[in-house]
Amino acid sequence: MVVHDLTERRRLEEARRTFMADAGHELQTPLTSIRAAAELLLEDRGTDPEKTRDLAEKIIMQQERMTALVDDLLLLSRLESDIAPEPGTPSSTPGNVSKDPREG
């Protein structure tokens, strides 16, 4: 059972590393889009109201995308901390195992 627990823990750690690398990439994409749109706004200096509105909408859309990604990361973190306690912590030990068998 201990070997299975260690194998599962390693698998989860690898999945976490992969997820974090993917999440970093997913966050970088909207940041790059926001930066590009902001630079175009600076270059245009508001001379074309339609272009300004379009770029502002793109910035808002990418910000919303980033917010959703961050919300997902925070939810995953909360779920992971509730579901996968460290081995040997009281929350990972069934109640009847931690009791003294003589106490009945």
PDB file of C-alpha atoms in Angstrom:
ATOM      1  CA  MET A   1       0.000   0.000   0.000  1.00  0.00           C
ATOM      2  CA  VAL A   2       2.882   2.392   0.748  1.00  0.00           C
ATOM      3  CA  VAL A   3       4.434   1.721  -2.679  1.00  0.00           C
ATOM      4  CA  HIS A   4       1.091   2.457  -4.350  1.00  0.00           C
ATOM      5  CA  ASP A   5       0.761   5.694  -2.338  1.00  0.00           C
ATOM      6  CA  LEU A   6       4.267   6.801  -3.380  1.00  0.00           C
ATOM      7  CA  THR A   7       3.618   5.922  -7.020  1.00  0.00           C
ATOM      8  CA  GLU A   8       0.348   7.842  -6.957  1.00  0.00           C
ATOM      9  CA  ARG A   9       2.005  10.816  -5.251  1.00  0.00           C
ATOM     10  CA  ARG A  10       4.747  10.895  -7.908  1.00  0.00           C
ATOM     11  CA  ARG A  11       2.146  10.705 -10.657  1.00  0.00           C
ATOM     12  CA  LEU A  12       0.224  13.585  -9.096  1.00  0.00           C
ATOM     13  CA  GLU A  13       3.401  15.650  -8.705  1.00  0.00           C
ATOM     14  CA  GLU A  14       4.273  15.106 -12.370  1.00  0.00           C
ATOM     15  CA  ALA A  15       0.734  16.054 -13.394  1.00  0.00           C
ATOM     16  CA  ARG A  16       1.004  19.176 -11.230  1.00  0.00           C
ATOM     17  CA  ARG A  17       4.324  20.170 -12.865  1.00  0.00           C
ATOM     18  CA  THR A  18       2.860  19.671 -16.330  1.00  0.00           C
ATOM     19  CA  PHE A  19      -0.243  21.621 -15.398  1.00  0.00           C
ATOM     20  CA  MET A  20       1.779  24.518 -13.993  1.00  0.00           C
ATOM     21  CA  ALA A  21       3.902  24.700 -17.152  1.00  0.00           C
ATOM     22  CA  ASP A  22       0.752  24.712 -19.280  1.00  0.00           C
ATOM     23  CA  ALA A  23      -0.903  27.300 -17.030  1.00  0.00           C
ATOM     24  CA  GLY A  24       2.135  29.561 -17.299  1.00  0.00           C
ATOM     25  CA  HIS A  25       1.915  29.377 -21.073  1.00  0.00           C
ATOM     26  CA  GLU A  26      -1.831  30.022 -20.997  1.00  0.00           C
ATOM     27  CA  LEU A  27      -1.294  33.116 -18.833  1.00  0.00           C
ATOM     28  CA  GLN A  28       1.497  34.415 -21.064  1.00  0.00           C
ATOM     29  CA  THR A  29      -0.720  34.473 -24.165  1.00  0.00           C
ATOM     30  CA  PRO A  30      -3.294  36.999 -22.873  1.00  0.00           C
ATOM     31  CA  LEU A  31      -0.528  39.091 -21.307  1.00  0.00           C
ATOM     32  CA  THR A  32       1.175  39.356 -24.690  1.00  0.00           C
ATOM     33  CA  SER A  33      -2.124  40.302 -26.344  1.00  0.00           C
ATOM     34  CA  ILE A  34      -2.819  42.957 -23.720  1.00  0.00           C
ATOM     35  CA  ARG A  35       0.656  44.416 -24.172  1.00  0.00           C
ATOM     36  CA  ALA A  36       0.311  44.515 -27.980  1.00  0.00           C
ATOM     37  CA  ALA A  37      -3.110  46.183 -27.815  1.00  0.00           C
ATOM     38  CA  ALA A  38      -1.866  48.754 -25.298  1.00  0.00           C
ATOM     39  CA  GLU A  39       1.138  49.579 -27.503  1.00  0.00           C
ATOM     40  CA  LEU A  40      -1.155  50.038 -30.512  1.00  0.00           C
ATOM     41  CA  LEU A  41      -3.350  52.349 -28.444  1.00  0.00           C
ATOM     42  CA  LEU A  42      -0.318  54.428 -27.541  1.00  0.00           C
ATOM     43  CA  GLU A  43       0.786  54.645 -31.173  1.00  0.00           C
ATOM     44  CA  ASP A  44      -2.685  55.619 -32.394  1.00  0.00           C
ATOM     45  CA  ARG A  45      -3.183  58.133 -29.547  1.00  0.00           C
ATOM     46  CA  GLY A  46      -6.952  57.835 -29.913  1.00  0.00           C
ATOM     47  CA  THR A  47      -7.140  59.371 -33.405  1.00  0.00           C
ATOM     48  CA  ASP A  48      -9.355  56.531 -34.680  1.00  0.00           C
ATOM     49  CA  PRO A  49     -12.245  55.992 -32.224  1.00  0.00           C
ATOM     50  CA  GLU A  50     -13.281  52.687 -33.841  1.00  0.00           C
ATOM     51  CA  LYS A  51      -9.737  51.297 -33.578  1.00  0.00           C
ATOM     52  CA  THR A  52      -9.481  52.548 -29.995  1.00  0.00           C
ATOM     53  CA  ARG A  53     -12.741  50.815 -29.075  1.00  0.00           C
ATOM     54  CA  ASP A  54     -11.672  47.571 -30.792  1.00  0.00           C
ATOM     55  CA  LEU A  55      -8.329  47.519 -28.973  1.00  0.00           C
ATOM     56  CA  ALA A  56      -9.959  48.338 -25.628  1.00  0.00           C
ATOM     57  CA  GLU A  57     -12.414  45.464 -26.137  1.00  0.00           C
ATOM     58  CA  LYS A  58      -9.510  43.111 -26.891  1.00  0.00           C
ATOM     59  CA  ILE A  59      -7.757  44.196 -23.701  1.00  0.00           C
ATOM     60  CA  ILE A  60     -10.921  43.574 -21.673  1.00  0.00           C
ATOM     61  CA  MET A  61     -11.483  40.171 -23.320  1.00  0.00           C
ATOM     62  CA  GLN A  62      -7.910  39.051 -22.577  1.00  0.00           C
ATOM     63  CA  GLN A  63      -8.144  40.345 -19.002  1.00  0.00           C
ATOM     64  CA  GLU A  64     -11.313  38.288 -18.533  1.00  0.00           C
ATOM     65  CA  ARG A  65      -9.503  35.247 -19.935  1.00  0.00           C
ATOM     66  CA  MET A  66      -6.666  35.743 -17.452  1.00  0.00           C
ATOM     67  CA  THR A  67      -9.127  36.171 -14.594  1.00  0.00           C
ATOM     68  CA  ALA A  68     -10.821  32.875 -15.512  1.00  0.00           C
ATOM     69  CA  LEU A  69      -7.444  31.101 -15.644  1.00  0.00           C
ATOM     70  CA  VAL A  70      -6.394  32.491 -12.271  1.00  0.00           C
ATOM     71  CA  ASP A  71      -9.779  31.555 -10.781  1.00  0.00           C
ATOM     72  CA  ASP A  72      -9.309  27.997 -12.073  1.00  0.00           C
ATOM     73  CA  LEU A  73      -5.815  27.849 -10.558  1.00  0.00           C
ATOM     74  CA  LEU A  74      -7.101  29.062  -7.192  1.00  0.00           C
ATOM     75  CA  LEU A  75      -9.965  26.547  -7.256  1.00  0.00           C
ATOM     76  CA  LEU A  76      -7.581  23.736  -8.132  1.00  0.00           C
ATOM     77  CA  SER A  77      -5.304  24.754  -5.288  1.00  0.00           C
ATOM     78  CA  ARG A  78      -8.205  24.758  -2.805  1.00  0.00           C
ATOM     79  CA  LEU A  79      -9.481  21.392  -4.046  1.00  0.00           C
ATOM     80  CA  GLU A  80      -6.015  19.883  -3.946  1.00  0.00           C
ATOM     81  CA  SER A  81      -5.422  21.018  -0.375  1.00  0.00           C
ATOM     82  CA  ASP A  82      -8.779  19.544   0.706  1.00  0.00           C
ATOM     83  CA  ILE A  83      -8.416  16.256  -1.164  1.00  0.00           C
ATOM     84  CA  ALA A  84      -4.734  15.391  -0.893  1.00  0.00           C
ATOM     85  CA  PRO A  85      -3.416  15.964   2.627  1.00  0.00           C
ATOM     86  CA  GLU A  86       0.175  15.058   3.383  1.00  0.00           C
ATOM     87  CA  PRO A  87       0.692  11.426   4.406  1.00  0.00           C
ATOM     88  CA  GLY A  88       0.581  10.903   8.146  1.00  0.00           C
ATOM     89  CA  THR A  89      -1.490  14.001   8.905  1.00  0.00           C
ATOM     90  CA  PRO A  90      -4.532  13.432  11.114  1.00  0.00           C
ATOM     91  CA  SER A  91      -6.886  14.218   8.218  1.00  0.00           C
ATOM     92  CA  SER A  92      -5.350  11.427   6.126  1.00  0.00           C
ATOM     93  CA  THR A  93      -5.704   8.825   8.860  1.00  0.00           C
ATOM     94  CA  PRO A  94      -9.114   7.165   9.274  1.00  0.00           C
ATOM     95  CA  GLY A  95     -10.621   7.895  12.672  1.00  0.00           C
ATOM     96  CA  ASN A  96     -10.831   4.278  13.834  1.00  0.00           C
ATOM     97  CA  VAL A  97      -7.150   3.628  13.008  1.00  0.00           C
ATOM     98  CA  SER A  98      -5.876   6.482  15.152  1.00  0.00           C
ATOM     99  CA  LYS A  99      -7.821   5.332  18.236  1.00  0.00           C
ATOM    100  CA  ASP A 100      -6.312   3.068  20.830  1.00  0.00           C
ATOM    101  CA  PRO A 101      -8.015  -0.320  20.231  1.00  0.00           C
ATOM    102  CA  ARG A 102      -8.270  -0.824  23.997  1.00  0.00           C
ATOM    103  CA  GLU A 103     -10.587   2.184  24.235  1.00  0.00           C
ATOM    104  CA  GLY A 104     -13.262   0.278  22.324  1.00  0.00           C
TER     105      GLY A 104
END
